[in-house]
PDB file of C-alpha atoms in Angstrom:
ATOM      1  CA  MET A   1      32.167  39.509 141.150  1.00 35.00           C
ATOM      2  CA  PHE A   2      31.421  38.395 137.625  1.00 34.00           C
ATOM      3  CA  SER A   3      29.500  35.361 136.439  1.00 32.00           C
ATOM      4  CA  MET A   4      29.383  34.390 132.798  1.00 35.00           C
ATOM      5  CA  GLY A   5      25.993  32.810 133.236  1.00 36.00           C
ATOM      6  CA  LYS A   6      22.913  34.328 131.484  1.00 38.00           C
ATOM      7  CA  LYS A   7      25.280  36.071 129.042  1.00 37.00           C
ATOM      8  CA  ARG A   8      25.501  36.497 125.322  1.00 36.00           C
ATOM      9  CA  SER A   9      28.891  36.329 123.737  1.00 35.00           C
ATOM     10  CA  GLY A  10      30.171  38.813 121.203  1.00 35.00           C
ATOM     11  CA  LEU A  11      32.526  41.747 120.501  1.00 33.00           C
ATOM     12  CA  ALA A  12      32.415  45.733 121.484  1.00 34.00           C
ATOM     13  CA  VAL A  13      32.907  49.950 122.402  1.00 35.00           C
ATOM     14  CA  ALA A  14      33.398  52.216 125.354  1.00 46.00           C
ATOM     15  CA  LEU A  15      35.298  51.812 128.586  1.00 51.00           C
ATOM     16  CA  VAL A  16      34.195  50.434 131.924  1.00 53.00           C
ATOM     17  CA  PHE A  17      36.249  50.774 135.077  1.00 52.00           C
ATOM     18  CA  LEU A  18      35.521  48.310 137.844  1.00 57.00           C
ATOM     19  CA  VAL A  19      37.313  48.592 141.191  1.00 56.00           C
ATOM     20  CA  LEU A  20      37.078  45.295 142.982  1.00 56.00           C
ATOM     21  CA  VAL A  21      39.500  45.913 145.867  1.00 53.00           C
ATOM     22  CA  GLN A  22      40.866  49.262 147.115  1.00 53.00           C
ATOM     23  CA  VAL A  23      44.656  49.391 146.706  1.00 50.00           C
ATOM     24  CA  SER A  24      47.100  52.157 147.552  1.00 50.00           C
ATOM     25  CA  VAL A  25      50.340  50.663 146.241  1.00 57.00           C
ATOM     26  CA  SER A  26      51.621  50.151 142.731  1.00 74.00           C
ATOM     27  CA  VAL A  27      50.834  46.744 141.340  1.00 88.00           C
ATOM     28  CA  PRO A  28      51.520  44.972 138.071  1.00 96.00           C
ATOM     29  CA  PHE A  29      48.897  44.611 135.382  1.00 97.00           C
ATOM     30  CA  ILE A  30      48.096  42.180 132.607  1.00 97.00           C
ATOM     31  CA  VAL A  31      46.717  42.896 129.158  1.00 96.00           C
ATOM     32  CA  LEU A  32      44.253  40.461 127.542  1.00 94.00           C
ATOM     33  CA  HIS A  33      44.025  41.109 123.812  1.00 90.00           C
ATOM     34  CA  GLY A  34      41.018  40.724 121.515  1.00 82.00           C
ATOM     35  CA  ILE A  35      40.138  38.378 118.681  1.00 81.00           C
ATOM     36  CA  ALA A  36      42.570  38.005 115.719  1.00 76.00           C
ATOM     37  CA  ALA A  37      45.333  39.516 117.798  1.00 82.00           C
ATOM     38  CA  SER A  38      48.401  38.190 119.589  1.00 88.00           C
ATOM     39  CA  CYS A  39      50.870  39.438 122.205  1.00 90.00           C
ATOM     40  CA  SER A  40      53.694  39.190 119.663  1.00 88.00           C
ATOM     41  CA  GLN A  41      51.759  41.526 117.374  1.00 80.00           C
ATOM     42  CA  GLY A  42      53.239  44.993 117.301  1.00 81.00           C
ATOM     43  CA  LYS A  43      50.167  46.920 118.428  1.00 84.00           C
ATOM     44  CA  GLU A  44      49.522  44.676 121.474  1.00 88.00           C
ATOM     45  CA  ALA A  45      53.158  44.723 122.597  1.00 91.00           C
ATOM     46  CA  ASN A  46      53.374  48.471 122.012  1.00 92.00           C
ATOM     47  CA  PHE A  47      50.163  49.102 123.950  1.00 92.00           C
ATOM     48  CA  THR A  48      51.391  47.085 126.905  1.00 94.00           C
ATOM     49  CA  GLN A  49      54.729  48.904 126.846  1.00 95.00           C
ATOM     50  CA  LEU A  50      52.975  52.260 126.566  1.00 93.00           C
ATOM     51  CA  LEU A  51      50.941  51.602 129.722  1.00 94.00           C
ATOM     52  CA  THR A  52      54.106  50.484 131.508  1.00 94.00           C
ATOM     53  CA  ASN A  53      55.997  53.600 130.484  1.00 93.00           C
ATOM     54  CA  LEU A  54      53.204  55.947 131.440  1.00 91.00           C
ATOM     55  CA  SER A  55      52.181  54.308 134.707  1.00 92.00           C
ATOM     56  CA  GLY A  56      55.531  53.047 135.988  1.00 91.00           C
ATOM     57  CA  SER A  57      53.887  49.716 136.728  1.00 94.00           C
ATOM     58  CA  PRO A  58      55.121  46.461 135.143  1.00 95.00           C
ATOM     59  CA  GLY A  59      52.765  45.094 132.504  1.00 96.00           C
ATOM     60  CA  TYR A  60      52.422  41.707 130.870  1.00 97.00           C
ATOM     61  CA  CYS A  61      50.455  40.701 127.782  1.00 95.00           C
ATOM     62  CA  ILE A  62      49.122  37.204 128.521  1.00 93.00           C
ATOM     63  CA  GLU A  63      48.908  34.914 125.519  1.00 92.00           C
ATOM     64  CA  VAL A  64      46.575  31.984 124.997  1.00 88.00           C
ATOM     65  CA  GLY A  65      47.924  29.271 122.686  1.00 82.00           C
ATOM     66  CA  ASN A  66      49.082  30.653 119.403  1.00 78.00           C
ATOM     67  CA  GLY A  67      47.121  33.906 119.822  1.00 71.00           C
ATOM     68  CA  LYS A  68      45.397  34.732 116.602  1.00 73.00           C
ATOM     69  CA  ARG A  69      44.090  31.269 115.683  1.00 76.00           C
ATOM     70  CA  ASP A  70      43.060  30.293 119.207  1.00 80.00           C
ATOM     71  CA  SER A  71      41.351  33.602 119.782  1.00 74.00           C
ATOM     72  CA  TRP A  72      38.911  32.548 117.063  1.00 77.00           C
ATOM     73  CA  PHE A  73      38.475  28.832 117.655  1.00 79.00           C
ATOM     74  CA  MET A  74      39.285  28.030 121.304  1.00 89.00           C
ATOM     75  CA  PRO A  75      36.214  28.107 123.603  1.00 89.00           C
ATOM     76  CA  LEU A  76      36.319  31.137 125.917  1.00 85.00           C
ATOM     77  CA  MET A  77      36.146  28.980 129.068  1.00 90.00           C
ATOM     78  CA  LYS A  78      39.232  27.087 127.904  1.00 93.00           C
ATOM     79  CA  GLN A  79      40.960  30.375 127.244  1.00 91.00           C
ATOM     80  CA  THR A  80      40.034  31.461 130.719  1.00 92.00           C
ATOM     81  CA  GLU A  81      41.443  28.264 132.223  1.00 95.00           C
ATOM     82  CA  ILE A  82      44.744  28.768 130.452  1.00 94.00           C
ATOM     83  CA  VAL A  83      45.063  32.380 131.596  1.00 95.00           C
ATOM     84  CA  CYS A  84      44.116  31.379 135.166  1.00 97.00           C
ATOM     85  CA  GLU A  85      46.970  28.892 135.309  1.00 97.00           C
ATOM     86  CA  LYS A  86      49.389  31.415 133.886  1.00 96.00           C
ATOM     87  CA  VAL A  87      48.565  34.089 136.440  1.00 97.00           C
ATOM     88  CA  LYS A  88      48.830  31.580 139.247  1.00 97.00           C
ATOM     89  CA  GLN A  89      52.347  30.672 138.094  1.00 96.00           C
ATOM     90  CA  MET A  90      53.606  34.263 137.707  1.00 97.00           C
ATOM     91  CA  LYS A  91      55.468  35.260 140.868  1.00 95.00           C
ATOM     92  CA  GLU A  92      55.105  38.896 139.774  1.00 95.00           C
ATOM     93  CA  LEU A  93      51.363  38.751 140.352  1.00 96.00           C
ATOM     94  CA  ARG A  94      51.252  36.910 143.656  1.00 94.00           C
ATOM     95  CA  GLN A  95      50.432  40.015 145.705  1.00 92.00           C
ATOM     96  CA  GLY A  96      47.680  41.030 143.298  1.00 94.00           C
ATOM     97  CA  TYR A  97      47.330  42.721 139.938  1.00 95.00           C
ATOM     98  CA  ASN A  98      45.175  44.870 137.630  1.00 96.00           C
ATOM     99  CA  ILE A  99      43.558  43.734 134.340  1.00 95.00           C
ATOM    100  CA  VAL A 100      43.350  45.736 131.110  1.00 95.00           C
ATOM    101  CA  GLY A 101      40.936  43.942 128.700  1.00 92.00           C
ATOM    102  CA  ARG A 102      40.770  44.791 125.013  1.00 89.00           C
ATOM    103  CA  SER A 103      37.653  43.819 122.980  1.00 85.00           C
ATOM    104  CA  GLN A 104      37.012  40.018 123.272  1.00 84.00           C
ATOM    105  CA  GLY A 105      39.764  39.820 125.863  1.00 88.00           C
ATOM    106  CA  ASN A 106      37.275  41.257 128.336  1.00 89.00           C
ATOM    107  CA  LEU A 107      35.230  38.044 128.257  1.00 88.00           C
ATOM    108  CA  VAL A 108      38.333  36.176 129.322  1.00 91.00           C
ATOM    109  CA  ALA A 109      39.005  38.866 131.952  1.00 93.00           C
ATOM    110  CA  ARG A 110      35.541  38.422 133.436  1.00 90.00           C
ATOM    111  CA  GLY A 111      35.948  34.639 133.455  1.00 90.00           C
ATOM    112  CA  LEU A 112      39.303  35.097 135.180  1.00 92.00           C
ATOM    113  CA  ILE A 113      37.735  37.273 137.938  1.00 92.00           C
ATOM    114  CA  GLU A 114      34.839  34.867 138.519  1.00 90.00           C
ATOM    115  CA  PHE A 115      36.335  31.378 138.006  1.00 92.00           C
ATOM    116  CA  CYS A 116      40.041  31.544 138.766  1.00 94.00           C
ATOM    117  CA  ASP A 117      39.877  29.931 142.220  1.00 94.00           C
ATOM    118  CA  GLY A 118      43.068  30.204 144.221  1.00 94.00           C
ATOM    119  CA  GLY A 119      44.503  32.884 141.926  1.00 94.00           C
ATOM    120  CA  PRO A 120      45.950  36.202 143.111  1.00 95.00           C
ATOM    121  CA  PRO A 121      43.507  39.056 143.859  1.00 94.00           C
ATOM    122  CA  VAL A 122      42.400  41.468 141.105  1.00 93.00           C
ATOM    123  CA  PHE A 123      42.345  45.140 142.203  1.00 92.00           C
ATOM    124  CA  ASN A 124      41.175  47.135 139.189  1.00 92.00           C
ATOM    125  CA  TYR A 125      39.599  45.872 135.992  1.00 91.00           C
ATOM    126  CA  ILE A 126      39.692  48.246 133.007  1.00 91.00           C
ATOM    127  CA  SER A 127      37.488  47.175 130.117  1.00 88.00           C
ATOM    128  CA  LEU A 128      38.251  48.677 126.724  1.00 87.00           C
ATOM    129  CA  ALA A 129      35.552  48.083 124.092  1.00 78.00           C
ATOM    130  CA  GLY A 130      34.359  44.826 125.616  1.00 75.00           C
ATOM    131  CA  PRO A 131      31.327  42.925 124.186  1.00 71.00           C
ATOM    132  CA  HIS A 132      29.749  42.540 127.611  1.00 62.00           C
ATOM    133  CA  ALA A 133      26.154  42.200 126.503  1.00 49.00           C
ATOM    134  CA  GLY A 134      26.967  40.463 123.152  1.00 52.00           C
ATOM    135  CA  ILE A 135      26.440  41.768 119.643  1.00 54.00           C
ATOM    136  CA  SER A 136      23.441  41.914 117.363  1.00 51.00           C
ATOM    137  CA  SER A 137      25.308  41.847 114.047  1.00 46.00           C
ATOM    138  CA  VAL A 138      28.827  41.316 112.618  1.00 44.00           C
ATOM    139  CA  PRO A 139      29.547  44.369 110.451  1.00 45.00           C
ATOM    140  CA  LEU A 140      33.135  43.393 109.588  1.00 43.00           C
ATOM    141  CA  CYS A 141      32.630  39.485 108.251  1.00 42.00           C
ATOM    142  CA  GLY A 142      32.647  52.246 123.033  1.00 46.00           C
ATOM    143  CA  PHE A 143      34.456  54.142 121.081  1.00 49.00           C
ATOM    144  CA  GLN A 144      32.105  56.553 119.444  1.00 53.00           C
ATOM    145  CA  ASP A 145      32.931  55.424 115.945  1.00 55.00           C
ATOM    146  CA  ASP A 146      33.027  51.679 116.776  1.00 51.00           C
ATOM    147  CA  LYS A 147      31.666  49.569 113.904  1.00 56.00           C
ATOM    148  CA  VAL A 148      32.703  46.236 115.444  1.00 56.00           C
ATOM    149  CA  ILE A 149      30.462  46.118 118.521  1.00 60.00           C
ATOM    150  CA  VAL A 150      26.802  46.544 117.593  1.00 62.00           C
ATOM    151  CA  PRO A 151      25.144  47.953 119.539  1.00 66.00           C
ATOM    152  CA  GLN A 152      27.925  50.108 120.914  1.00 67.00           C
ATOM    153  CA  ASP A 153      26.235  50.196 124.290  1.00 65.00           C
ATOM    154  CA  SER A 154      27.192  46.541 124.768  1.00 64.00           C
ATOM    155  CA  SER A 155      30.525  47.896 125.998  1.00 65.00           C
ATOM    156  CA  TRP A 156      28.536  49.388 128.878  1.00 65.00           C
ATOM    157  CA  PHE A 157      26.416  46.216 129.360  1.00 72.00           C
ATOM    158  CA  GLY A 158      23.519  47.845 127.421  1.00 69.00           C
ATOM    159  CA  PHE A 159      21.546  45.761 124.956  1.00 61.00           C
ATOM    160  CA  TYR A 160      18.117  45.042 123.463  1.00 67.00           C
ATOM    161  CA  PRO A 161      15.238  43.318 125.218  1.00 76.00           C
ATOM    162  CA  ASP A 162      15.176  39.550 124.709  1.00 75.00           C
ATOM    163  CA  GLY A 163      13.763  38.648 121.259  1.00 73.00           C
ATOM    164  CA  ALA A 164      13.720  42.265 119.994  1.00 68.00           C
ATOM    165  CA  PHE A 165      15.973  44.829 118.403  1.00 70.00           C
ATOM    166  CA  LYS A 166      14.316  47.883 119.967  1.00 75.00           C
ATOM    167  CA  PRO A 167      14.429  49.782 122.137  1.00 80.00           C
ATOM    168  CA  LEU A 168      18.064  49.871 123.129  1.00 74.00           C
ATOM    169  CA  LEU A 169      18.324  49.470 126.839  1.00 77.00           C
ATOM    170  CA  SER A 170      20.955  51.115 128.993  1.00 76.00           C
ATOM    171  CA  ALA A 171      22.864  48.815 131.341  1.00 77.00           C
ATOM    172  CA  GLN A 172      20.761  50.009 134.274  1.00 85.00           C
ATOM    173  CA  GLN A 173      17.572  48.939 132.399  1.00 86.00           C
ATOM    174  CA  THR A 174      18.668  45.332 131.729  1.00 84.00           C
ATOM    175  CA  LYS A 175      17.776  42.348 133.814  1.00 85.00           C
ATOM    176  CA  LEU A 176      21.503  41.642 134.039  1.00 80.00           C
ATOM    177  CA  TYR A 177      21.785  44.817 136.085  1.00 86.00           C
ATOM    178  CA  THR A 178      18.460  45.033 137.918  1.00 86.00           C
ATOM    179  CA  GLU A 179      18.627  41.400 139.019  1.00 89.00           C
ATOM    180  CA  ASP A 180      22.360  41.752 139.667  1.00 88.00           C
ATOM    181  CA  TRP A 181      23.283  38.582 137.770  1.00 85.00           C
ATOM    182  CA  ILE A 182      27.023  39.282 137.813  1.00 78.00           C
ATOM    183  CA  GLY A 183      27.357  41.716 140.690  1.00 81.00           C
ATOM    184  CA  LEU A 184      27.465  44.834 138.461  1.00 80.00           C
ATOM    185  CA  LYS A 185      24.694  46.641 140.375  1.00 86.00           C
ATOM    186  CA  THR A 186      26.385  45.841 143.656  1.00 88.00           C
ATOM    187  CA  LEU A 187      29.652  47.338 142.449  1.00 83.00           C
ATOM    188  CA  ASP A 188      27.806  50.304 140.932  1.00 85.00           C
ATOM    189  CA  ASP A 189      25.878  51.018 144.072  1.00 88.00           C
ATOM    190  CA  ALA A 190      29.183  51.067 145.945  1.00 86.00           C
ATOM    191  CA  GLY A 191      30.532  53.670 143.563  1.00 84.00           C
ATOM    192  CA  LYS A 192      33.058  51.292 142.022  1.00 80.00           C
ATOM    193  CA  VAL A 193      31.982  51.469 138.363  1.00 79.00           C
ATOM    194  CA  LYS A 194      32.671  54.330 135.954  1.00 78.00           C
ATOM    195  CA  PHE A 195      31.298  54.400 132.383  1.00 78.00           C
ATOM    196  CA  VAL A 196      33.441  56.338 129.912  1.00 78.00           C
ATOM    197  CA  SER A 197      33.154  57.064 126.171  1.00 76.00           C
ATOM    198  CA  VAL A 198      35.993  58.260 124.048  1.00 75.00           C
ATOM    199  CA  LYS A 199      36.294  59.199 120.390  1.00 75.00           C
ATOM    200  CA  GLY A 200      37.724  56.677 117.971  1.00 70.00           C
ATOM    201  CA  ALA A 201      37.205  53.416 116.127  1.00 67.00           C
ATOM    202  CA  HIS A 202      37.219  50.015 117.841  1.00 61.00           C
ATOM    203  CA  ILE A 203      39.929  49.971 120.592  1.00 67.00           C
ATOM    204  CA  ILE A 204      41.683  52.937 119.043  1.00 69.00           C
ATOM    205  CA  MET A 205      42.450  55.485 121.731  1.00 74.00           C
ATOM    206  CA  ALA A 206      44.211  58.818 121.661  1.00 76.00           C
ATOM    207  CA  ASP A 207      47.294  58.813 123.929  1.00 76.00           C
ATOM    208  CA  LEU A 208      45.809  61.737 125.881  1.00 82.00           C
ATOM    209  CA  ASP A 209      42.782  59.595 126.696  1.00 82.00           C
ATOM    210  CA  VAL A 210      45.033  56.701 127.770  1.00 81.00           C
ATOM    211  CA  VAL A 211      46.956  59.076 130.086  1.00 81.00           C
ATOM    212  CA  LYS A 212      43.872  60.630 131.541  1.00 81.00           C
ATOM    213  CA  TYR A 213      41.518  57.690 131.981  1.00 80.00           C
ATOM    214  CA  ILE A 214      43.570  54.460 132.122  1.00 82.00           C
ATOM    215  CA  VAL A 215      46.956  55.285 133.682  1.00 85.00           C
ATOM    216  CA  PRO A 216      45.532  56.586 137.012  1.00 84.00           C
ATOM    217  CA  TYR A 217      44.155  53.102 137.724  1.00 82.00           C
ATOM    218  CA  LEU A 218      47.536  51.563 137.213  1.00 85.00           C
ATOM    219  CA  GLN A 219      49.641  53.963 139.259  1.00 80.00           C
ATOM    220  CA  ASN A 220      50.765  54.067 142.842  1.00 60.00           C
ATOM    221  CA  GLN A 221      47.753  55.851 144.329  1.00 48.00           C
ATOM    222  CA  PRO A 222      44.497  55.007 146.076  1.00 40.00           C
ATOM    223  CA  SER A 223      42.101  53.738 143.413  1.00 43.00           C
ATOM    224  CA  PHE A 224      38.645  55.251 143.344  1.00 41.00           C
ATOM    225  CA  GLN A 225      38.410  55.777 147.121  1.00 39.00           C
ATOM    226  CA  GLN A 226      38.598  59.581 147.059  1.00 35.00           C
ATOM    227  CA  LYS A 227      35.308  60.212 145.235  1.00 37.00           C
ATOM    228  CA  ARG A 228      32.161  58.646 143.927  1.00 37.00           C
ATOM    229  CA  PHE A 229      30.976  59.172 140.371  1.00 36.00           C
ATOM    230  CA  ASN A 230      27.513  59.719 138.963  1.00 36.00           C
ATOM    231  CA  ARG A 231      26.664  56.089 138.192  1.00 37.00           C
ATOM    232  CA  LYS A 232      23.732  56.880 135.917  1.00 39.00           C
ATOM    233  CA  THR A 233      25.442  59.470 133.669  1.00 39.00           C
ATOM    234  CA  LYS A 234      27.472  58.355 130.684  1.00 39.00           C
ATOM    235  CA  GLU A 235      30.286  60.870 130.632  1.00 39.00           C
ATOM    236  CA  THR A 236      31.602  61.788 127.190  1.00 35.00           C
ATOM    237  CA  LEU A 237      35.341  62.408 127.379  1.00 34.00           C
ATOM    238  CA  ARG A 238      37.333  64.492 124.914  1.00 31.00           C
ATOM    239  CA  PRO A 239      41.064  64.293 124.128  1.00 28.00           C
TER     240      PRO A 239
END
C-alpha cells in the first residue's frame, strides 16, 4: 500500500503500473487529472472516453472542486478526502475499480489507495507521469521529452540523495524503496510493478502506446498474473 509520509511533493514522466489485487473480470476505472486541468476540459474528457472505447470498461473522470483552481490551491490531502467520498458514493465502483492517474493526479491516487478507509478496493493503479519523488525545479513557471518533471526519474520514484543534486538515484537505490516506506519494494518483489518509458512530452502519449501499455490493465482479463517482469530493467517502449 502507499503512504504519503516521508515524501516530497511535485510534478512528473514515465509510467508505473502497480497491481494491488489480482482481478479477472472487467471493472470500471477512474481518471484523476493533473494540475491546471479539469474533467470538463476537452483533453481530459477525450482521454477518459478514449480509454473507455478501447478497453470496453466504463471510465469516470473524478473532479475535485472547480478543477483548475483547486488543483493549484487546495491541499492534496483535502483533494484526497473529496475523491474518497466520491468513490464511496458511486455505486458503479462498489465492487472495485482501477485508477489512471495523470501527472499531479497521481499524488491524489496514492492518497486514495492509502487513506480511503471503507472505500471500494483498487485493483490496478496506472501512473502516467506522476511526480512520485517530487521535483527539483519548475521549468515551466516519464515521457522521454518531459520538461515538467525534473528529474524525469521521479515518475519512477527515482530522485537525488537528500541535500544534493547528484548523483541521480534509481528508485531501487532510494531509501523510499530500500526501507519500503510505502510498500513499493514489497509490490516490486511480488512482481506487481512495471516501469515503462514512452516517447513524448509531459503526459502526451501516442495512441499506439495507450493501446499497448494501458488498455490491457483495464480490460476483461487476468491482470499481471501470467508473467513476472524484470523489476530492475527500465524498458524503453516504442510506438
